[in-house]
mmCIF file of C-alpha atoms in Angstrom:
data_model
loop_
_atom_site.group_PDB
_atom_site.id
_atom_site.type_symbol
_atom_site.label_atom_id
_atom_site.label_comp_id
_atom_site.label_asym_id
_atom_site.label_seq_id
_atom_site.Cartn_x
_atom_site.Cartn_y
_atom_site.Cartn_z
ATOM 1 C CA MET A 224 0.008 -0.005 -0.003
ATOM 2 C CA ARG A 225 2.775 2.379 0.853
ATOM 3 C CA THR A 226 4.541 1.622 -2.403
ATOM 4 C CA ARG A 227 1.423 2.600 -4.446
ATOM 5 C CA ARG A 228 1.265 5.943 -2.661
ATOM 6 C CA ILE A 229 4.931 6.717 -3.364
ATOM 7 C CA ALA A 230 4.587 5.604 -6.980
ATOM 8 C CA GLY A 231 1.461 7.748 -7.374
ATOM 9 C CA LEU A 232 3.151 10.752 -5.780
ATOM 10 C CA ALA A 233 6.219 10.278 -8.089
ATOM 11 C CA ALA A 234 3.992 10.026 -11.134
ATOM 12 C CA ALA A 235 2.095 13.230 -10.174
ATOM 13 C CA VAL A 236 5.325 15.146 -9.688
ATOM 14 C CA THR A 237 6.701 13.903 -12.965
ATOM 15 C CA ALA A 238 3.537 14.883 -14.802
ATOM 16 C CA MET A 239 3.708 18.386 -13.389
ATOM 17 C CA ALA A 240 7.318 18.793 -14.286
ATOM 18 C CA LEU A 241 6.716 17.573 -17.815
ATOM 19 C CA SER A 242 3.724 19.994 -18.165
ATOM 20 C CA ALA A 243 5.828 22.944 -17.017
ATOM 21 C CA LEU A 244 8.588 22.004 -19.456
ATOM 22 C CA ILE A 245 6.161 21.742 -22.373
ATOM 23 C CA PHE A 246 4.628 25.066 -21.500
ATOM 24 C CA ALA A 247 7.977 26.799 -21.295
ATOM 25 C CA ILE A 248 9.023 25.363 -24.668
ATOM 26 C CA THR A 249 5.787 26.076 -26.582
ATOM 27 C CA ARG A 250 4.645 29.552 -25.323
ATOM 28 C CA GLU A 251 4.714 32.355 -27.842
ATOM 29 C CA GLY A 252 6.901 35.368 -27.197
ATOM 30 C CA LYS A 253 7.734 38.539 -29.206
ATOM 31 C CA PRO A 254 11.007 38.172 -30.982
ATOM 32 C CA PRO A 255 13.846 40.216 -29.508
ATOM 33 C CA PRO A 256 14.701 43.239 -31.780
ATOM 34 C CA ILE A 257 18.012 43.308 -33.680
ATOM 35 C CA GLU A 258 20.338 45.367 -31.553
ATOM 36 C CA ALA A 259 21.841 48.432 -33.172
ATOM 37 C CA ALA A 260 25.544 48.454 -34.067
ATOM 38 C CA THR A 261 27.841 48.982 -31.209
ATOM 39 C CA ALA A 262 29.490 52.198 -32.431
ATOM 40 C CA PRO A 263 28.394 53.694 -35.737
ATOM 41 C CA ALA A 264 30.021 56.996 -36.701
ATOM 42 C CA PRO A 265 29.402 59.839 -34.190
ATOM 43 C CA LYS A 266 26.360 61.771 -35.107
ATOM 44 C CA PRO A 267 26.365 65.499 -35.592
ATOM 45 C CA GLN A 268 24.315 67.727 -33.410
ATOM 46 C CA GLY A 269 20.668 67.895 -34.469
ATOM 47 C CA GLU A 270 20.803 64.675 -36.562
ATOM 48 C CA SER A 271 17.883 62.286 -36.122
ATOM 49 C CA ARG A 272 18.160 58.541 -36.514
ATOM 50 C CA LEU A 273 15.764 55.926 -37.925
ATOM 51 C CA TYR A 274 16.119 52.229 -37.225
ATOM 52 C CA CYS A 275 13.931 49.711 -39.040
ATOM 53 C CA GLU A 276 13.860 45.865 -38.695
ATOM 54 C CA PHE A 277 11.844 43.356 -40.652
ATOM 55 C CA TYR A 278 10.924 39.847 -39.746
ATOM 56 C CA ASN A 279 10.653 36.534 -41.454
ATOM 57 C CA PHE A 280 7.229 35.302 -42.647
ATOM 58 C CA ALA A 281 6.312 33.804 -39.289
ATOM 59 C CA GLY A 282 7.101 37.166 -37.656
ATOM 60 C CA ARG A 283 9.265 35.471 -35.030
ATOM 61 C CA THR A 284 12.804 36.404 -35.830
ATOM 62 C CA PRO A 285 14.396 39.524 -37.499
ATOM 63 C CA LYS A 286 15.530 38.939 -41.077
ATOM 64 C CA VAL A 287 17.154 42.284 -41.880
ATOM 65 C CA GLY A 288 17.638 45.710 -40.110
ATOM 66 C CA PHE A 289 18.488 49.165 -41.547
ATOM 67 C CA TYR A 290 19.856 52.162 -39.693
ATOM 68 C CA PHE A 291 19.597 55.652 -41.144
ATOM 69 C CA ALA A 292 20.607 59.183 -40.229
ATOM 70 C CA LYS A 293 18.833 62.366 -41.357
ATOM 71 C CA PRO A 294 20.630 65.648 -41.019
ATOM 72 C CA ALA A 295 18.917 68.479 -39.065
ATOM 73 C CA GLY A 296 16.475 70.471 -41.018
ATOM 74 C CA GLU A 297 13.695 69.529 -43.490
ATOM 75 C CA GLY A 298 15.494 67.442 -46.069
ATOM 76 C CA ALA A 299 14.022 64.558 -48.127
ATOM 77 C CA ALA A 300 17.074 62.315 -47.711
ATOM 78 C CA TYR A 301 18.373 59.804 -45.249
ATOM 79 C CA GLY A 302 21.975 58.417 -45.226
ATOM 80 C CA GLN A 303 22.209 54.702 -44.551
ATOM 81 C CA LEU A 304 24.646 53.969 -41.688
ATOM 82 C CA PHE A 305 24.502 50.173 -41.664
ATOM 83 C CA GLN A 306 22.507 47.105 -42.663
ATOM 84 C CA ARG A 307 22.381 43.923 -40.495
ATOM 85 C CA GLU A 308 21.332 40.487 -41.772
ATOM 86 C CA ALA A 309 19.671 37.573 -39.899
ATOM 87 C CA ASP A 310 22.898 35.608 -39.791
ATOM 88 C CA GLY A 311 24.521 38.472 -37.775
ATOM 89 C CA SER A 312 26.552 39.787 -40.697
ATOM 90 C CA GLN A 313 26.634 43.594 -40.906
ATOM 91 C CA THR A 314 27.528 46.118 -43.636
ATOM 92 C CA LEU A 315 28.867 49.528 -42.327
ATOM 93 C CA PHE A 316 28.834 52.312 -44.853
ATOM 94 C CA ASP A 317 31.664 54.940 -44.742
ATOM 95 C CA GLU A 318 30.102 56.877 -47.541
ATOM 96 C CA ARG A 319 26.320 56.843 -46.583
ATOM 97 C CA PRO A 320 24.082 55.782 -49.554
ATOM 98 C CA ILE A 321 21.335 58.399 -49.777
ATOM 99 C CA TRP A 322 17.749 57.083 -49.551
ATOM 100 C CA THR A 323 14.939 59.393 -50.556
ATOM 101 C CA TYR A 324 12.081 60.070 -48.116
ATOM 102 C CA ASP A 325 8.769 60.768 -49.812
ATOM 103 C CA ARG A 326 5.810 62.077 -47.942
ATOM 104 C CA SER A 327 3.641 63.001 -51.002
ATOM 105 C CA GLY A 328 1.814 59.577 -51.194
ATOM 106 C CA GLU A 329 -0.662 57.946 -48.904
ATOM 107 C CA VAL A 330 2.092 56.370 -46.905
ATOM 108 C CA PRO A 331 5.535 57.943 -46.312
ATOM 109 C CA THR A 332 8.264 55.876 -47.990
ATOM 110 C CA LEU A 333 12.035 55.485 -48.022
ATOM 111 C CA ARG A 334 13.570 54.314 -51.301
ATOM 112 C CA ALA A 335 17.088 52.999 -51.820
ATOM 113 C CA PRO A 336 19.332 54.832 -54.287
ATOM 114 C CA ASP A 337 19.012 52.015 -56.881
ATOM 115 C CA GLY A 338 15.235 51.763 -56.346
ATOM 116 C CA ALA A 339 15.473 48.009 -55.421
ATOM 117 C CA ILE A 340 14.256 48.434 -51.894
ATOM 118 C CA GLN A 341 11.318 50.482 -50.516
ATOM 119 C CA ILE A 342 10.311 50.882 -46.918
ATOM 120 C CA ASN A 343 6.734 51.913 -46.204
ATOM 121 C CA LEU A 344 6.524 53.849 -42.896
ATOM 122 C CA TYR A 345 2.859 53.180 -42.125
ATOM 123 C CA GLY A 346 2.892 54.588 -38.602
ATOM 124 C CA ASP A 347 5.193 57.482 -39.281
ATOM 125 C CA GLY A 348 2.448 60.011 -39.926
ATOM 126 C CA GLY A 349 4.867 61.949 -42.141
ATOM 127 C CA ALA A 350 2.066 63.462 -44.338
ATOM 128 C CA ASN A 351 0.736 65.476 -41.418
ATOM 129 C CA GLY A 352 4.072 66.076 -39.717
ATOM 130 C CA HIS A 353 3.144 64.287 -36.507
ATOM 131 C CA GLN A 354 5.893 61.920 -35.532
ATOM 132 C CA PRO A 355 5.717 59.137 -32.980
ATOM 133 C CA ASP A 356 7.448 59.795 -29.656
ATOM 134 C CA ALA A 357 11.237 59.474 -29.770
ATOM 135 C CA GLY A 358 12.124 55.802 -29.237
ATOM 136 C CA GLY A 359 8.571 54.556 -29.928
ATOM 137 C CA TRP A 360 8.154 51.757 -32.410
ATOM 138 C CA PHE A 361 5.703 52.110 -35.358
ATOM 139 C CA GLU A 362 4.607 49.799 -38.100
ATOM 140 C CA ALA A 363 6.597 49.531 -41.388
ATOM 141 C CA GLY A 364 6.811 47.295 -44.403
ATOM 142 C CA LEU A 365 9.741 46.207 -46.642
ATOM 143 C CA ARG A 366 9.140 45.877 -50.341
ATOM 144 C CA SER A 367 12.024 44.315 -52.386
ATOM 145 C CA ILE A 368 12.859 41.475 -54.729
ATOM 146 C CA GLN A 369 15.805 40.315 -52.494
ATOM 147 C CA TYR A 370 13.889 40.220 -49.226
ATOM 148 C CA LEU A 371 10.359 39.941 -50.705
ATOM 149 C CA ASN A 372 7.540 41.735 -48.807
ATOM 150 C CA LEU A 373 8.184 41.672 -45.082
ATOM 151 C CA ASP A 374 6.422 43.259 -42.092
ATOM 152 C CA GLY A 375 8.412 45.097 -39.534
ATOM 153 C CA GLN A 376 8.772 48.131 -37.360
ATOM 154 C CA CYS A 377 10.809 51.277 -37.135
ATOM 155 C CA ARG A 378 11.680 53.862 -34.459
ATOM 156 C CA ARG A 379 13.111 57.225 -34.423
ATOM 157 C CA THR A 380 15.684 58.729 -32.050
ATOM 158 C CA GLU A 381 16.809 62.308 -31.783
ATOM 159 C CA SER A 382 20.296 63.529 -31.048
#
């Protein structure tokens, strides 16, 4: 009789531990954002930054990230500081490729110099001039042949 109680108790403890392990493995969580480069070029006073990252189709892991700088003032250009891929490789640009920022359409867009990549800044509010809070993430979409169409997010920071 005592052996049955011990066996039953051991079976219950094993079932609870297995349930906790399965829960820990299968629970959904937001993917961690790609971290910005450790030390891009020092930014001039008044320059604002824009970081965008885009996720694979399941929306679980970052596939590519772009980091831009816009000089102070009302220009329509952003210089690309770096680009980070899902495998951790990163391209730093000494001479910043200039991306155009267009607010004339329904959605503000950033376009690569060669036109191969377009970033739609859905939550930017660029048409009415209202920007999200500094450091706040907003919705964006990547359109390109290389990366296909990916959903993502961007955030602005001020110097």
